[in-house]
Coordinates of C-alpha atoms in Angstrom, one line a residue:
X1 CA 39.0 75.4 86.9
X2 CA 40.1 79.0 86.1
X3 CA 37.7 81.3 88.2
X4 CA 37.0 85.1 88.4
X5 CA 38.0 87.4 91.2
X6 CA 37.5 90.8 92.2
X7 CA 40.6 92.9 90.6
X8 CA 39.4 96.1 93.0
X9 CA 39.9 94.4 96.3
X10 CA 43.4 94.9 98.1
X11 CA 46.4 93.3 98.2
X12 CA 46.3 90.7 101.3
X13 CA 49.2 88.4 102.0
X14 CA 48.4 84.5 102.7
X15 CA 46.9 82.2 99.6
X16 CA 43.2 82.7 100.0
X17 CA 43.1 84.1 96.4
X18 CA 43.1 80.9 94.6
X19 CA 42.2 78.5 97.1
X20 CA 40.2 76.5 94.6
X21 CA 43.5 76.1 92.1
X22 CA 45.7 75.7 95.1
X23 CA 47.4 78.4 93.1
X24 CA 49.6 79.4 96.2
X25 CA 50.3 82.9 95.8
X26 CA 49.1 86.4 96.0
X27 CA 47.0 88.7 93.8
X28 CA 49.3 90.2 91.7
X29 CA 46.5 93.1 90.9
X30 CA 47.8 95.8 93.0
X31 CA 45.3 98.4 94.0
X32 CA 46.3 102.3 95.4
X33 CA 44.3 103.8 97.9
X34 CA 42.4 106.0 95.2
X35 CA 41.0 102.9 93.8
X36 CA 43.1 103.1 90.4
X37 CA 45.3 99.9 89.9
X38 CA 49.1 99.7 90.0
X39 CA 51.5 97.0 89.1
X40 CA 54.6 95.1 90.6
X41 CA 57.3 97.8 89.7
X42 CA 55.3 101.5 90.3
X43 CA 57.5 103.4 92.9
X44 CA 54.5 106.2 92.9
X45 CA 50.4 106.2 91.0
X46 CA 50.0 108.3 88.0
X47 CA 46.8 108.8 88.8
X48 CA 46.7 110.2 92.3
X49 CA 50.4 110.5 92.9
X50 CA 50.9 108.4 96.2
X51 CA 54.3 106.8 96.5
X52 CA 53.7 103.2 96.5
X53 CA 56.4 101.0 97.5
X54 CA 57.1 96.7 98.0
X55 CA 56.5 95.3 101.3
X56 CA 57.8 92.0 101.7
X57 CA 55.8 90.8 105.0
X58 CA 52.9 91.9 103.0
X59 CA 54.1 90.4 100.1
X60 CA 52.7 92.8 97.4
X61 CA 53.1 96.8 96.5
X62 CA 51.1 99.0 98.9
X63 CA 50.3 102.5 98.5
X64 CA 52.6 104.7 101.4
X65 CA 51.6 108.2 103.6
X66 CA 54.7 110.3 104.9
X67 CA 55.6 110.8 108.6
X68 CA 57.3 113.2 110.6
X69 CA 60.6 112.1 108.6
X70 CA 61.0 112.7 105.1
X71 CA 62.4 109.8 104.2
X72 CA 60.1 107.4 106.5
X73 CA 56.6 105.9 105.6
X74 CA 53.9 103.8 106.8
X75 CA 51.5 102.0 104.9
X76 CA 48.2 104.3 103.9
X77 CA 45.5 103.7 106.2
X78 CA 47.8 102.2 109.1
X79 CA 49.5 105.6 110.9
X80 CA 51.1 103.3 113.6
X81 CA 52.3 100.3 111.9
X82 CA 55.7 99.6 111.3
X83 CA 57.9 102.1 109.2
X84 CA 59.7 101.9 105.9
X85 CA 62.7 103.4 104.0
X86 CA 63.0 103.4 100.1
X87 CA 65.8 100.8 99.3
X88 CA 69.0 103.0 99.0
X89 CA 68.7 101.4 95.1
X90 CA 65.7 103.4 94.2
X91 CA 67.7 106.6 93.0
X92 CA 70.5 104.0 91.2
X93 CA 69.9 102.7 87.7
X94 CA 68.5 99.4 89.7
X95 CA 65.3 101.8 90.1
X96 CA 64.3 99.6 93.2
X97 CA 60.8 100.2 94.7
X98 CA 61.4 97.7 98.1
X99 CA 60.7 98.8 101.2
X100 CA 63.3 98.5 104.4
X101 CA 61.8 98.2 107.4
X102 CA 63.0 100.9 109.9
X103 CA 63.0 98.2 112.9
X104 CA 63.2 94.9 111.4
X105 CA 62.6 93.4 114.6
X106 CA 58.7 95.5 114.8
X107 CA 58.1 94.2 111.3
X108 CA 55.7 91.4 110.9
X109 CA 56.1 88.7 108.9
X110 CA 59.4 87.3 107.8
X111 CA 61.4 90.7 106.4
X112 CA 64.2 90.2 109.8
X113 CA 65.2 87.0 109.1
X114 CA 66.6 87.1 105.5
X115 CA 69.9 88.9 106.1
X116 CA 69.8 92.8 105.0
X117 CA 72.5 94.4 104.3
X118 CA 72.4 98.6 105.5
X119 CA 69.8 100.8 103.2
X120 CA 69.1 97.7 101.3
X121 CA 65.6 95.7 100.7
X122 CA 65.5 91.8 100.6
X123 CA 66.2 91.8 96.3
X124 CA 69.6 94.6 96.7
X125 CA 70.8 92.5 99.2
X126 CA 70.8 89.5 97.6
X127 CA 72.9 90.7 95.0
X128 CA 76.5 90.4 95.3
X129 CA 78.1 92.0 92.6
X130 CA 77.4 94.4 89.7
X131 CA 78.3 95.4 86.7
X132 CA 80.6 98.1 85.4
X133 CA 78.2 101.4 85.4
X134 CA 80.3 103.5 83.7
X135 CA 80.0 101.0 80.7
X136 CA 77.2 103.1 78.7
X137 CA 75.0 100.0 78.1
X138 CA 74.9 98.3 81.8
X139 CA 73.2 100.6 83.8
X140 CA 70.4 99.3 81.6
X141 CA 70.9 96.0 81.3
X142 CA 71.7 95.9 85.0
X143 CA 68.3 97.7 85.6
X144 CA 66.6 94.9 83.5
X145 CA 68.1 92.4 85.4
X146 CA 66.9 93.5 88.7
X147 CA 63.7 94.1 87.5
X148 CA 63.1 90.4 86.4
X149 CA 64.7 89.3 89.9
X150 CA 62.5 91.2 92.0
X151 CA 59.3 89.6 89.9
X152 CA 60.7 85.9 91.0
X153 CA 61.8 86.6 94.3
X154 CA 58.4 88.5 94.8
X155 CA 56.8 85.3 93.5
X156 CA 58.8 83.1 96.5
X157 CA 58.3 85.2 99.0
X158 CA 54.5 84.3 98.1
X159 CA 55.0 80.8 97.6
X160 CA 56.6 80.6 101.3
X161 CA 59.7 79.6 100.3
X162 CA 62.8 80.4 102.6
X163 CA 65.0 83.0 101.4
X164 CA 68.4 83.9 103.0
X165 CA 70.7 86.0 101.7
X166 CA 74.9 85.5 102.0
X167 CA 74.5 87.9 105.0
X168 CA 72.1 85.8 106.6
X169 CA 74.2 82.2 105.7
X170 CA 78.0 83.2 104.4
X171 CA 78.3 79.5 103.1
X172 CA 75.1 78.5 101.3
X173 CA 72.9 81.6 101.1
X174 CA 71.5 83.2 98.1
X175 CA 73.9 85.3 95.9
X176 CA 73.9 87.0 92.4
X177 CA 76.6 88.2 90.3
X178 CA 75.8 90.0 87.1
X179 CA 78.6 90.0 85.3
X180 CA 79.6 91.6 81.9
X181 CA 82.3 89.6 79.1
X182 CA 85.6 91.2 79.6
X183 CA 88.5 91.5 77.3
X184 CA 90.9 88.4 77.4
X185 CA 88.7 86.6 80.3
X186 CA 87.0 84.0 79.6
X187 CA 83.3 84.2 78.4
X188 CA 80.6 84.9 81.2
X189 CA 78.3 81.6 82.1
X190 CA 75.3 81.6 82.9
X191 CA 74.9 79.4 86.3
X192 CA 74.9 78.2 89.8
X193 CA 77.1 77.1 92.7
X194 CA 76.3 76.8 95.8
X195 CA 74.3 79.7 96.6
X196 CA 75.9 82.0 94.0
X197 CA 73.7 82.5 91.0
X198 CA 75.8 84.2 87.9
X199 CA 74.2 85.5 85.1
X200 CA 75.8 87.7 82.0
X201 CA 74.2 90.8 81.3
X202 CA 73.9 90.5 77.9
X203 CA 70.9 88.3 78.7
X204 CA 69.6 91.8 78.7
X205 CA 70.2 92.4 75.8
X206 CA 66.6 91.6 73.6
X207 CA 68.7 91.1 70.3
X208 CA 71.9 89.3 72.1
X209 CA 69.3 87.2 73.8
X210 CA 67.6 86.3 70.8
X211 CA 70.1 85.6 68.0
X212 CA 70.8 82.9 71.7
X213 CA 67.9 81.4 71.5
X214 CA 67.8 81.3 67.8
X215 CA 71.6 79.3 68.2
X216 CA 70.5 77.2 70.5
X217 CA 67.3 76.2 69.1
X218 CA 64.9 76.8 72.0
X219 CA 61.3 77.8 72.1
X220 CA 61.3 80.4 74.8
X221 CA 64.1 81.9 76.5
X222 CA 63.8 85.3 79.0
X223 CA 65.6 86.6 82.0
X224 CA 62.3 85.7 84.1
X225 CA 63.1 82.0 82.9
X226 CA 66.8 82.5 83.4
X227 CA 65.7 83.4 87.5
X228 CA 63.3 80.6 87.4
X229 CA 65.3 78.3 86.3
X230 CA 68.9 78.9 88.3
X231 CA 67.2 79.3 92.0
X232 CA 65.7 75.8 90.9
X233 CA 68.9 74.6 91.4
X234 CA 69.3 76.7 94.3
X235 CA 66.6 75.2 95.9
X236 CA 67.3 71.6 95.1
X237 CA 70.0 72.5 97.2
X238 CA 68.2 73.4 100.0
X239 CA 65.2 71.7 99.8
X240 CA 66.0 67.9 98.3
X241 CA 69.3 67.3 98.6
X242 CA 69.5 67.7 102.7
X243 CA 65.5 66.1 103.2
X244 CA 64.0 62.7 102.6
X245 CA 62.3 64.2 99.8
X246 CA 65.7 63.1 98.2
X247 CA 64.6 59.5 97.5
X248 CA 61.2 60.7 95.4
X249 CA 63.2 63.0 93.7
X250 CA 65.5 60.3 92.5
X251 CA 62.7 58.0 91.7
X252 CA 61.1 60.5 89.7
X253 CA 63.8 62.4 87.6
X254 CA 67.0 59.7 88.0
X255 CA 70.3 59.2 89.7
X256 CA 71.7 62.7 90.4
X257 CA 75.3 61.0 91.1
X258 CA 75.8 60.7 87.3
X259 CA 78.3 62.5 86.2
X260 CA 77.5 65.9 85.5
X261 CA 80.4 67.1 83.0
X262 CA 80.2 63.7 80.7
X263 CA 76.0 64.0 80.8
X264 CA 76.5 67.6 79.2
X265 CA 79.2 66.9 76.9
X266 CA 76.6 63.7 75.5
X267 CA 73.6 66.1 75.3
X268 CA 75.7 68.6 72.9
X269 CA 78.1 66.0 71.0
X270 CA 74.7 63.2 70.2
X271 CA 71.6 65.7 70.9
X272 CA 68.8 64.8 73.4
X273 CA 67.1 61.4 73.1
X274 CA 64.5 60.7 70.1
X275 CA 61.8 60.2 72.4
X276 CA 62.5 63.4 74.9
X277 CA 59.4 65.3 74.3
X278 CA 57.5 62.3 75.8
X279 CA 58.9 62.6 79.2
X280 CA 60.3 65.7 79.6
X281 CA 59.1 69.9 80.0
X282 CA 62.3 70.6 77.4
X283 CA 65.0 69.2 75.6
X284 CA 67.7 70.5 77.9
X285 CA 66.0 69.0 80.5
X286 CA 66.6 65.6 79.5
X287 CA 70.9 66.2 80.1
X288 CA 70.7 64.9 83.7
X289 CA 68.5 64.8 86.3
X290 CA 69.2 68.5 87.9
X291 CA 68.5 69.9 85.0
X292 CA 65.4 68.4 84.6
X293 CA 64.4 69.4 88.4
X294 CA 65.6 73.0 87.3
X295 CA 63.7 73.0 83.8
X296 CA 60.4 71.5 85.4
X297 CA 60.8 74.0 88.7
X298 CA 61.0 76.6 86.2
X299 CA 57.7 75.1 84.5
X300 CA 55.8 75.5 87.7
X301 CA 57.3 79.1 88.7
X302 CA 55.7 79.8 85.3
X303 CA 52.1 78.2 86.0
X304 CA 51.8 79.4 89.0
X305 CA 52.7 83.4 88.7
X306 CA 50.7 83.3 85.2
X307 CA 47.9 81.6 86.6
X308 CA 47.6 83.8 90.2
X309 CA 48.2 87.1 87.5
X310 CA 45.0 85.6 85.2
X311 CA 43.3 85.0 88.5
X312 CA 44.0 88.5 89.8
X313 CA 42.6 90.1 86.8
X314 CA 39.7 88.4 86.8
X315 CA 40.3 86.5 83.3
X316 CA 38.1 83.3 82.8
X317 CA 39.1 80.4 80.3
X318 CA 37.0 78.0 81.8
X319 CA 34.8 78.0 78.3
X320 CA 38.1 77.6 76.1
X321 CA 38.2 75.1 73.8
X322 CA 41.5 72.9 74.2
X323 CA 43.5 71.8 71.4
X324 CA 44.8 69.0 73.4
X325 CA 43.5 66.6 76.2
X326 CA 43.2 67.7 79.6
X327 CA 45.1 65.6 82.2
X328 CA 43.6 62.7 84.8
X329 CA 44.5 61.4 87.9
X330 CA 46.4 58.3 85.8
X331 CA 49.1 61.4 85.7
X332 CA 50.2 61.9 88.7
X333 CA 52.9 60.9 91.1
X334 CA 50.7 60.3 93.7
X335 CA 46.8 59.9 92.4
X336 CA 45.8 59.4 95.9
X337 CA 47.5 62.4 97.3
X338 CA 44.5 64.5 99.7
X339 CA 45.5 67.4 97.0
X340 CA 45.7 65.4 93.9
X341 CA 42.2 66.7 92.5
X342 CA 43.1 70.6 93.4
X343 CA 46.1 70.0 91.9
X344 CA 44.3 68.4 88.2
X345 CA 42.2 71.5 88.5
X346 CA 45.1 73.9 88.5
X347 CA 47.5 71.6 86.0
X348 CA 44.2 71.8 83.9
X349 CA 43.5 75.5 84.3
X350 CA 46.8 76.3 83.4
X351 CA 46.1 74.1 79.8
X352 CA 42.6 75.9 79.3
X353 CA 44.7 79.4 79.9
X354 CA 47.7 78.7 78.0
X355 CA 45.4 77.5 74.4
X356 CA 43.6 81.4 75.0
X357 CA 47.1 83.3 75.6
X358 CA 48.9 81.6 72.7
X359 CA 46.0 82.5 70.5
X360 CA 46.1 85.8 71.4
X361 CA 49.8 85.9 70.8
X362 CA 49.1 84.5 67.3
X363 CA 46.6 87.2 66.4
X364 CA 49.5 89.8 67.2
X365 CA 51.4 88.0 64.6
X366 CA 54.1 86.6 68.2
X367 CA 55.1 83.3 69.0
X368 CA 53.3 81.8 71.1
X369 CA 53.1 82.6 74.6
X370 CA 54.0 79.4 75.8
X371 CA 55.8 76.9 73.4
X372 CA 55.8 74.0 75.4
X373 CA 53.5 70.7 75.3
X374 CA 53.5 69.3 78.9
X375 CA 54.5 65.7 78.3
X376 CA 51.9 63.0 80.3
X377 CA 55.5 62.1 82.4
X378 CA 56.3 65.3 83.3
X379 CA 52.8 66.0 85.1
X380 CA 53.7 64.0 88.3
X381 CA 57.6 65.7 88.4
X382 CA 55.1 69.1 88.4
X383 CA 52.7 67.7 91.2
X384 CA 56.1 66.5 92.9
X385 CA 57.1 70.0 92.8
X386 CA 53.4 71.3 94.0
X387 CA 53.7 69.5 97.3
X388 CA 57.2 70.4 98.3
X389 CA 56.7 73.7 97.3
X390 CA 53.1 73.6 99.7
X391 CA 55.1 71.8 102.5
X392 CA 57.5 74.6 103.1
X393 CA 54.9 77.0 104.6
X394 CA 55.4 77.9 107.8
X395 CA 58.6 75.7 108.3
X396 CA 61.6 76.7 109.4
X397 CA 64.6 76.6 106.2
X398 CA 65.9 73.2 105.9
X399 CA 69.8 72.5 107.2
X400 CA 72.2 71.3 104.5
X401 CA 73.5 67.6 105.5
X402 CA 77.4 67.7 106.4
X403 CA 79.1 66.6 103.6
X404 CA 76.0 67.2 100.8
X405 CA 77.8 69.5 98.5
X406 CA 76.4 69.2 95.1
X407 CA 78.7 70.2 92.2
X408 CA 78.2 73.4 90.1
X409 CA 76.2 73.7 87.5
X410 CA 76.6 76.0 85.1
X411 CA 74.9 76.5 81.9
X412 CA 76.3 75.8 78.2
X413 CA 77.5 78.7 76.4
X414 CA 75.5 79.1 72.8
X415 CA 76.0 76.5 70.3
X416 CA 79.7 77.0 68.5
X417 CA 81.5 78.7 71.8
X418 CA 84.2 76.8 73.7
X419 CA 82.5 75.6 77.0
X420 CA 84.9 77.5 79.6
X421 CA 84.0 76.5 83.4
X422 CA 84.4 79.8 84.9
X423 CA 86.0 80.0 88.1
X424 CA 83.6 81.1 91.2
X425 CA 84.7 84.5 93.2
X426 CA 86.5 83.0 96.3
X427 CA 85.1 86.6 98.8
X428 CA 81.9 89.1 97.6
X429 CA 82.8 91.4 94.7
X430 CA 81.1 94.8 94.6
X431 CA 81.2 95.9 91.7
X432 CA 83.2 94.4 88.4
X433 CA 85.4 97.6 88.0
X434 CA 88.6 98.0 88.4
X435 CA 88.4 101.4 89.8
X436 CA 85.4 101.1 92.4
X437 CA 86.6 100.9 95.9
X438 CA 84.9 97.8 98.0
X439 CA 83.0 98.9 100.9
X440 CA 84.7 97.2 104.1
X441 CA 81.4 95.9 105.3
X442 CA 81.2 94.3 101.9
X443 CA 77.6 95.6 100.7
X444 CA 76.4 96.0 97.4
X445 CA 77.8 99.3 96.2
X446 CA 75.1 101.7 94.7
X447 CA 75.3 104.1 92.0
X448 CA 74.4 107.5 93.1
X449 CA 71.8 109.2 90.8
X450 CA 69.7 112.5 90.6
X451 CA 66.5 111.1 89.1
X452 CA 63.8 108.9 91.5
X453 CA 62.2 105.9 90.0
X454 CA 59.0 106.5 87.8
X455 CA 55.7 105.8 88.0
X456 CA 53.4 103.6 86.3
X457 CA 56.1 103.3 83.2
X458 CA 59.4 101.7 83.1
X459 CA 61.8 103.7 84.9
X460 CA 64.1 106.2 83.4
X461 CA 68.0 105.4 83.5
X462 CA 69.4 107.3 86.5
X463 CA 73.3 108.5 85.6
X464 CA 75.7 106.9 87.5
X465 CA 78.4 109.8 89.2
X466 CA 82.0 108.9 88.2
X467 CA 83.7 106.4 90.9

C-alpha cells in the first residue's frame, strides 16, 4: 500500500525508500543543502543559488561547492570526495546537468564502467548522433529529447540495470540517433536495432506528436514512453534473449521466432484481435510477442518512476476509492514467488494512485493521466518483468549468446504513410549535417553556446555558433 515519506530528507542511493512497495528506485524529491527542494533537471537552486548537478554513482541531483579549479566540484558537505566536471553539454542546447567524474577510477559506484566518451556524462555519451542545429527548430526539439532520456536512464541507473554505451561494447551497446526527415530520404522511424535506438525529432514536436497519436488512435503517447518503450527492446536483448529467462518469456508472451515483418503487416491490414484488451497492456502490444515485452516493460518503467515520485512526495492514496478491483495472487505468474505479496502491494498501489491522478487530470478538464486498464493477463507479464528487473542488482551485464541476433524492430510510421525500413548507419554519425566535420575519435559533437543551463525552470535555448 501507498505510504508517506519524508520529502525533506536527502537523496541516498540504494532502494530503502520503498522497501514496502518493493518500488526499486530512488527518491526522486531532490533536496539542496539550504533545505529548499530541487528537481531532476536544476543545473543551480533558485533559492540559495548552489550549482547542483547529476551524479550517477549517487544516482540523484546533489547540490555542488567549488574547489581550487573553476571548473571542478565536490559534492556539498564532502570537501574530499571524488571530483566532478559539468558535462561539456551543459552550455549546448542539450542543457545537460550530469556530472563527469574527474577520475573515474576514484568514483564509487558504477560511473567507470559505462564507456564515457571525453567531457561527456553517462546520457551525452550514449548518444550517437544529432540533429542539424542550424535548423531553427532542432536545437529545441533536440533539447527535449535529451531531457526525456536523461529522466529514463536516470530511472535505470536506479533500477540497477546495466548500461553500456557503444564506447563501452562497439557491437551491442547502447546508442541513440535523433534524426530529423530530410528532403528526398526516406521518412525517419522510430526504432531499434541492436543497440541503436532511433528516434525522429519531431516526436518533439507537441502538435506533430499529437495529430500522431490522434492518427494512430492511441491513448497516451510521449517521448518518456517512446524511451521506455525502445530500451525495452534493448533490454530483451540483453537480458532474455542470451539467459534462461528466455523460456518464461516465451511461455508468457509467445513464440518470438514468428515472423516479425508478416506479424506487423496483419496488425495494420486486419487490426488487433477482438478480445486484445483482455490480455494485453495496449493494442500494439498484441502484434508479436517483442512488442508486447516492449509495451508491458514500458508499463512497468511507468509504475515504478510514478510510484517512487508519489512516494517521494509524500502523497498517500491508500484511502482512494477504486473504480475497479484490486488484483490477487490468482494474477500472477508465479503466486508462490517469496515476493509475490510485495509485489500485489505495489501492482495495487499503483491502481489506488492512478484512480486519484486521473481524477485530478479530469478536474483540469486533461485526459487522463493514465488511459490504460491493466488486463488480469497482463499482471503476471508485469511481475515477470519485476523479478528480472530485481535479479539484475549487483550482477555483472549479461553476455549475448553467439549467434542470438534478434531482428530490428522498428516502429510503424502513422496510419496512411508508406512503411519504409530505414537503413541502420553502418559507423557513428556525429551530427546529421552535411557541413559538420566528424571528430576522429568519433564523439558526440557539441554545439558551442554562451548561455549556462537554468535553474529551477526549463532551460533557455543556448545558440549554436555556425559549423
Amino acid at each position: 500500500m501507498l505510504t508517506s515519506n519524508d520529502s525533506s530528507a536527502p537523496v541516498h542511493s540504494g532502494g530503502s525508500l520503498a522497501d514496502e512497495l518493493a518500488a526499486p528506485a530512488v527518491s526522486r524529491a531532490y533536496v539542496c543543502q539550504c533545505g529548499r527542494p530541487v528537481y531532476l533537471r536544476n543545473s543551480q537552486c533558485l533559492a540559495c543559488s548552489t550549482p547542483l548537478g547529476y551524479v550517477t554513482s549517487r544516482v540523484g541531483v546533489l547540490p555542488l561547492a567549488p574547489t581550487d579549479d573553476p571548473d571542478l566540484f565536490t559534492v556539498f558537505g564532502e570537501p574530499d570526495g571524488p571530483r566532478y566536471r559539468r558535462c561539456t553539454n551543459f552550455t549546448t542546447a542539450a542543457s545537460c546537468n550530469w556530472l563527469v567524474p574527474e577520475d573515474a577510477e576514484a568514483e564509487p559506484g558504477l560511473a567507470h564502467t559505462h564507456g564515457l566518451a571525453p567531457g561527456l556524462c553517462l546520457a551525452c555519451s550514449a548518444t550517437r548522433t544529432i540533429p542539424d542545429l542550424s535548423v531553427p527548430e532542432n536545437p529545441e526539439l533536440w533539447q527535449k529529447m535529451e531531457t526525456a532520456k536523461r529522466r529514463v536512464l536516470s530511472q535505470l541507473l536506479a533500477l540497477g540495470l546495466p548500461i553500456s554505451t557503444r564506447l563501452a561494447d562497439p557491437d551491442h551497446g547502447l546508442a541513440f540517433d535523433f534524426l530529423s526527415n530530410l528532403p528526398g530520404a526516406p521518412r525517419v522511424l522510430t526504432g531499434h536495432q541492436d543497440g541503436v535506438i532511433t528516434l525522429n525529432i519531431e516526436e518533439g514536436d507537441d502538435a506533430q506528436r499529437e495529430k500522431t497519436r490522434a492518427e494512430m488512435r492511441e491513448p497516451y503517447r510521449t517521448l518518456v514512453g517512446h524511451f521506455r518503450h525502445e530500451i525495452g527492446h534493448y533490454y530483451w536483448d540483453v537480458l532474455v534473449a542470451p539467459t534462461p529467462w528466455l523460456q518464461d518469456f516465451r511461455a508468457l508472451f509467445g513464440d518470438e521466432t514468428q515472423d516479425y515483418g508478416q506479424a506487423l503487416q496483419r496488425h495494420y491490414e486486419n487490426g488487433p484481435p477482438a478480445d486484445w484488451a483482455l490480455r494485453y497492456v495496449t493494442s500494439y502490444a498484441s502484434t508479436h510477442p517483442w512488442e508486447d515485452w516492449a509495451e508491458t516493460w514500458a508499463h512497468y518503467l511507468h509504475m515504478a518512476d510514478t510510484v517512487d515520485t508519489a512516494l517521494s512526495f509524500g502523497v498517500n492514496a491508500v484511502n482512494v476509492e477504486l473504480t475497479s478491483d484490486l488484483f490477487t495472487r490468482e494474477d500472477l505468474w508465479q503466486p508462490d514467488h517469496e515476493d509475490a505479496d510485495r509485489f500485489l502491494d505495489f501492482l495495487n498501489g499503483w491502481v489506488r494512485l492512478t484512480n486519484v491522478l486521473n481524477e485530478l487530470s479530469r478536474s483540469m478538464g486533461q485526459p487522463d493521466f493514465y488511459p490504460f486498464v491493466l488486463p488480469h493477463a497482463a499482471v503476471g507479464k508485469l511481475q515477470y518483468i519485476h523479478q528480472l528487473v530485481t535479479a539484475q542488482r549487483g550482477q555483472p551485464a549479461p553476455v549475448r549468446a553467439e549467434g542470438a541476433e534478434p531482428a530490428p524492430v522498428q516502429e510503424p510510421p502513422p496510419i496512411g504513410d508508406p512503411a519504409p525500413v530505414q537503413d541502420p548507419q553502418p559507423e557513428p554519425a556525429v551530427s546529421q549535417q552535411d557541413q559538420a566535420p566528424v571528430p576522429a575519435d568519433g564523439a558526440v559533437p557539441v554545439a558551442t553556446g554562451d548561455q549556462p543551463a537554468p535553474a529551477n525552470e526549463p532551460p533557455q535555448q543556448a545558440q549554436p555558433l555556425a559549423a
